[in-house]
JSON list of C-alpha atoms in Angstrom, two decimals:
[
{"chain": "N", "resi": 1, "resn": "UNK", "atom": "CA", "xyz": [-12.16, 2.16, -7.19]},
{"chain": "N", "resi": 2, "resn": "UNK", "atom": "CA", "xyz": [-9.31, -0.69, -7.56]},
{"chain": "N", "resi": 3, "resn": "UNK", "atom": "CA", "xyz": [-6.49, -1.26, -5.46]},
{"chain": "N", "resi": 4, "resn": "UNK", "atom": "CA", "xyz": [-3.09, -1.10, -6.73]},
{"chain": "N", "resi": 5, "resn": "UNK", "atom": "CA", "xyz": [0.30, -2.22, -5.51]},
{"chain": "N", "resi": 6, "resn": "UNK", "atom": "CA", "xyz": [3.55, -0.04, -5.62]},
{"chain": "N", "resi": 7, "resn": "UNK", "atom": "CA", "xyz": [6.80, -0.97, -4.62]},
{"chain": "N", "resi": 8, "resn": "UNK", "atom": "CA", "xyz": [7.55, 2.51, -3.35]},
{"chain": "N", "resi": 9, "resn": "UNK", "atom": "CA", "xyz": [6.54, 3.81, 0.68]},
{"chain": "N", "resi": 10, "resn": "UNK", "atom": "CA", "xyz": [8.30, 5.99, 3.30]},
{"chain": "N", "resi": 11, "resn": "UNK", "atom": "CA", "xyz": [11.72, 4.75, 2.24]},
{"chain": "N", "resi": 12, "resn": "UNK", "atom": "CA", "xyz": [11.83, 6.40, -0.78]},
{"chain": "N", "resi": 13, "resn": "UNK", "atom": "CA", "xyz": [9.16, 9.30, -0.24]},
{"chain": "N", "resi": 14, "resn": "UNK", "atom": "CA", "xyz": [8.59, 11.29, 2.52]},
{"chain": "N", "resi": 15, "resn": "UNK", "atom": "CA", "xyz": [4.49, 11.79, 2.30]},
{"chain": "N", "resi": 16, "resn": "UNK", "atom": "CA", "xyz": [1.34, 10.30, 0.64]},
{"chain": "N", "resi": 17, "resn": "UNK", "atom": "CA", "xyz": [1.57, 14.28, -1.56]},
{"chain": "N", "resi": 18, "resn": "UNK", "atom": "CA", "xyz": [4.93, 13.16, -2.77]},
{"chain": "N", "resi": 19, "resn": "UNK", "atom": "CA", "xyz": [3.71, 9.56, -3.88]},
{"chain": "N", "resi": 20, "resn": "UNK", "atom": "CA", "xyz": [0.46, 10.97, -5.27]},
{"chain": "N", "resi": 21, "resn": "UNK", "atom": "CA", "xyz": [2.92, 13.31, -7.33]},
{"chain": "N", "resi": 22, "resn": "UNK", "atom": "CA", "xyz": [5.24, 10.91, -8.77]},
{"chain": "N", "resi": 23, "resn": "UNK", "atom": "CA", "xyz": [2.25, 8.54, -9.94]},
{"chain": "N", "resi": 24, "resn": "UNK", "atom": "CA", "xyz": [0.66, 11.38, -11.54]},
{"chain": "N", "resi": 25, "resn": "UNK", "atom": "CA", "xyz": [3.44, 12.60, -13.29]},
{"chain": "N", "resi": 26, "resn": "UNK", "atom": "CA", "xyz": [4.61, 8.99, -14.39]},
{"chain": "N", "resi": 27, "resn": "UNK", "atom": "CA", "xyz": [1.21, 7.71, -15.45]},
{"chain": "N", "resi": 28, "resn": "UNK", "atom": "CA", "xyz": [0.01, 11.20, -16.88]},
{"chain": "N", "resi": 29, "resn": "UNK", "atom": "CA", "xyz": [-3.62, 10.79, -14.68]},
{"chain": "N", "resi": 30, "resn": "UNK", "atom": "CA", "xyz": [-4.84, 13.57, -12.83]},
{"chain": "N", "resi": 31, "resn": "UNK", "atom": "CA", "xyz": [-4.91, 13.30, -9.16]},
{"chain": "N", "resi": 32, "resn": "UNK", "atom": "CA", "xyz": [-8.66, 13.12, -8.94]},
{"chain": "N", "resi": 33, "resn": "UNK", "atom": "CA", "xyz": [-8.59, 9.97, -10.17]},
{"chain": "N", "resi": 34, "resn": "UNK", "atom": "CA", "xyz": [-6.61, 8.44, -7.39]},
{"chain": "N", "resi": 35, "resn": "UNK", "atom": "CA", "xyz": [-8.35, 7.60, -4.19]},
{"chain": "N", "resi": 36, "resn": "UNK", "atom": "CA", "xyz": [-6.92, 6.32, -0.74]},
{"chain": "N", "resi": 37, "resn": "UNK", "atom": "CA", "xyz": [-2.98, 6.05, -0.36]},
{"chain": "N", "resi": 38, "resn": "UNK", "atom": "CA", "xyz": [-1.39, 3.46, 2.04]},
{"chain": "N", "resi": 39, "resn": "UNK", "atom": "CA", "xyz": [1.91, 3.90, 2.76]},
{"chain": "N", "resi": 40, "resn": "UNK", "atom": "CA", "xyz": [4.02, 1.32, 4.09]},
{"chain": "N", "resi": 41, "resn": "UNK", "atom": "CA", "xyz": [8.15, 1.33, 4.78]},
{"chain": "N", "resi": 42, "resn": "UNK", "atom": "CA", "xyz": [8.92, -0.78, 1.67]},
{"chain": "N", "resi": 43, "resn": "UNK", "atom": "CA", "xyz": [5.43, -0.18, -0.70]},
{"chain": "N", "resi": 44, "resn": "UNK", "atom": "CA", "xyz": [2.51, 1.32, -0.98]},
{"chain": "N", "resi": 45, "resn": "UNK", "atom": "CA", "xyz": [-1.13, 0.41, -1.97]},
{"chain": "N", "resi": 46, "resn": "UNK", "atom": "CA", "xyz": [-3.56, 3.11, -3.71]},
{"chain": "N", "resi": 47, "resn": "UNK", "atom": "CA", "xyz": [-7.15, 3.16, -5.24]},
{"chain": "N", "resi": 48, "resn": "UNK", "atom": "CA", "xyz": [-7.31, 4.75, -8.49]},
{"chain": "N", "resi": 49, "resn": "UNK", "atom": "CA", "xyz": [-10.98, 4.41, -10.67]},
{"chain": "N", "resi": 50, "resn": "UNK", "atom": "CA", "xyz": [-11.35, 1.66, -12.64]},
{"chain": "N", "resi": 51, "resn": "UNK", "atom": "CA", "xyz": [-10.88, 2.93, -15.98]},
{"chain": "N", "resi": 52, "resn": "UNK", "atom": "CA", "xyz": [-7.19, 4.11, -15.50]},
{"chain": "N", "resi": 53, "resn": "UNK", "atom": "CA", "xyz": [-6.03, 1.75, -13.88]},
{"chain": "N", "resi": 54, "resn": "UNK", "atom": "CA", "xyz": [-4.88, -0.44, -16.85]},
{"chain": "N", "resi": 55, "resn": "UNK", "atom": "CA", "xyz": [-3.49, 2.71, -18.04]},
{"chain": "N", "resi": 56, "resn": "UNK", "atom": "CA", "xyz": [-1.26, 3.31, -14.70]},
{"chain": "N", "resi": 57, "resn": "UNK", "atom": "CA", "xyz": [0.23, -0.11, -14.98]},
{"chain": "N", "resi": 58, "resn": "UNK", "atom": "CA", "xyz": [0.93, 0.10, -18.56]},
{"chain": "N", "resi": 59, "resn": "UNK", "atom": "CA", "xyz": [2.92, 3.26, -17.76]},
{"chain": "N", "resi": 60, "resn": "UNK", "atom": "CA", "xyz": [4.92, 2.18, -14.92]},
{"chain": "N", "resi": 61, "resn": "UNK", "atom": "CA", "xyz": [6.53, -0.68, -16.90]},
{"chain": "N", "resi": 62, "resn": "UNK", "atom": "CA", "xyz": [9.63, 1.03, -17.59]},
{"chain": "N", "resi": 63, "resn": "UNK", "atom": "CA", "xyz": [9.75, 3.46, -14.79]},
{"chain": "N", "resi": 64, "resn": "UNK", "atom": "CA", "xyz": [12.92, 3.77, -12.44]},
{"chain": "N", "resi": 65, "resn": "UNK", "atom": "CA", "xyz": [13.62, 5.89, -9.18]},
{"chain": "N", "resi": 66, "resn": "UNK", "atom": "CA", "xyz": [17.19, 6.17, -8.23]},
{"chain": "N", "resi": 67, "resn": "UNK", "atom": "CA", "xyz": [18.33, 2.90, -10.14]},
{"chain": "N", "resi": 68, "resn": "UNK", "atom": "CA", "xyz": [15.66, 0.90, -8.71]},
{"chain": "N", "resi": 69, "resn": "UNK", "atom": "CA", "xyz": [12.40, -0.06, -11.28]},
{"chain": "N", "resi": 70, "resn": "UNK", "atom": "CA", "xyz": [9.33, 0.45, -10.09]},
{"chain": "N", "resi": 71, "resn": "UNK", "atom": "CA", "xyz": [6.34, -2.02, -10.64]},
{"chain": "N", "resi": 72, "resn": "UNK", "atom": "CA", "xyz": [2.71, -1.38, -9.74]},
{"chain": "N", "resi": 73, "resn": "UNK", "atom": "CA", "xyz": [0.59, -4.15, -9.98]},
{"chain": "N", "resi": 74, "resn": "UNK", "atom": "CA", "xyz": [-3.20, -5.45, -8.97]},
{"chain": "N", "resi": 75, "resn": "UNK", "atom": "CA", "xyz": [-3.38, -4.77, -4.98]},
{"chain": "N", "resi": 76, "resn": "UNK", "atom": "CA", "xyz": [-4.21, -7.98, -3.51]},
{"chain": "N", "resi": 77, "resn": "UNK", "atom": "CA", "xyz": [-4.40, -7.45, 0.28]},
{"chain": "N", "resi": 78, "resn": "UNK", "atom": "CA", "xyz": [-3.07, -10.70, 2.13]},
{"chain": "N", "resi": 79, "resn": "UNK", "atom": "CA", "xyz": [-6.01, -12.48, 3.59]},
{"chain": "N", "resi": 80, "resn": "UNK", "atom": "CA", "xyz": [-3.87, -13.97, 6.56]},
{"chain": "N", "resi": 81, "resn": "UNK", "atom": "CA", "xyz": [-5.01, -13.37, 9.61]},
{"chain": "N", "resi": 82, "resn": "UNK", "atom": "CA", "xyz": [-3.16, -13.31, 12.87]},
{"chain": "N", "resi": 83, "resn": "UNK", "atom": "CA", "xyz": [-4.03, -16.15, 15.12]},
{"chain": "N", "resi": 84, "resn": "UNK", "atom": "CA", "xyz": [-5.05, -15.07, 18.99]},
{"chain": "N", "resi": 85, "resn": "UNK", "atom": "CA", "xyz": [-3.82, -16.22, 22.26]},
{"chain": "N", "resi": 86, "resn": "UNK", "atom": "CA", "xyz": [-6.09, -17.90, 24.79]},
{"chain": "N", "resi": 87, "resn": "UNK", "atom": "CA", "xyz": [-7.46, -14.97, 27.10]},
{"chain": "N", "resi": 88, "resn": "UNK", "atom": "CA", "xyz": [-6.47, -15.41, 30.96]},
{"chain": "N", "resi": 89, "resn": "UNK", "atom": "CA", "xyz": [-8.88, -15.68, 32.92]},
{"chain": "N", "resi": 90, "resn": "UNK", "atom": "CA", "xyz": [-9.01, -13.69, 36.05]},
{"chain": "N", "resi": 91, "resn": "UNK", "atom": "CA", "xyz": [-10.49, -15.08, 39.51]},
{"chain": "N", "resi": 92, "resn": "UNK", "atom": "CA", "xyz": [-11.69, -11.56, 40.48]},
{"chain": "N", "resi": 93, "resn": "UNK", "atom": "CA", "xyz": [-9.62, -11.90, 43.18]},
{"chain": "N", "resi": 94, "resn": "UNK", "atom": "CA", "xyz": [-7.24, -8.70, 43.75]},
{"chain": "N", "resi": 95, "resn": "UNK", "atom": "CA", "xyz": [-3.74, -9.18, 44.22]},
{"chain": "N", "resi": 96, "resn": "UNK", "atom": "CA", "xyz": [-1.77, -8.50, 47.15]}
]
């Protein structure tokens, strides 16, 4: 599967089913070609079969929703890792 990014999220559609329908309607692919969908507030990531990845990106070049241009790009997940703080060591004694 190939991961793609779309600048639509929970602000734009109510659930993954609506996002899937939007993707399929605008790209002309079937729902069987779409795998896992990760929705965030303002954007989403979704997996597609490698053979349709280029088709989806190409067909979304002139798509808009509510006056806003919708774009689909290769989905690159951030490699940023949150730093963990130091753990407090406990003496094992109970507090009173």
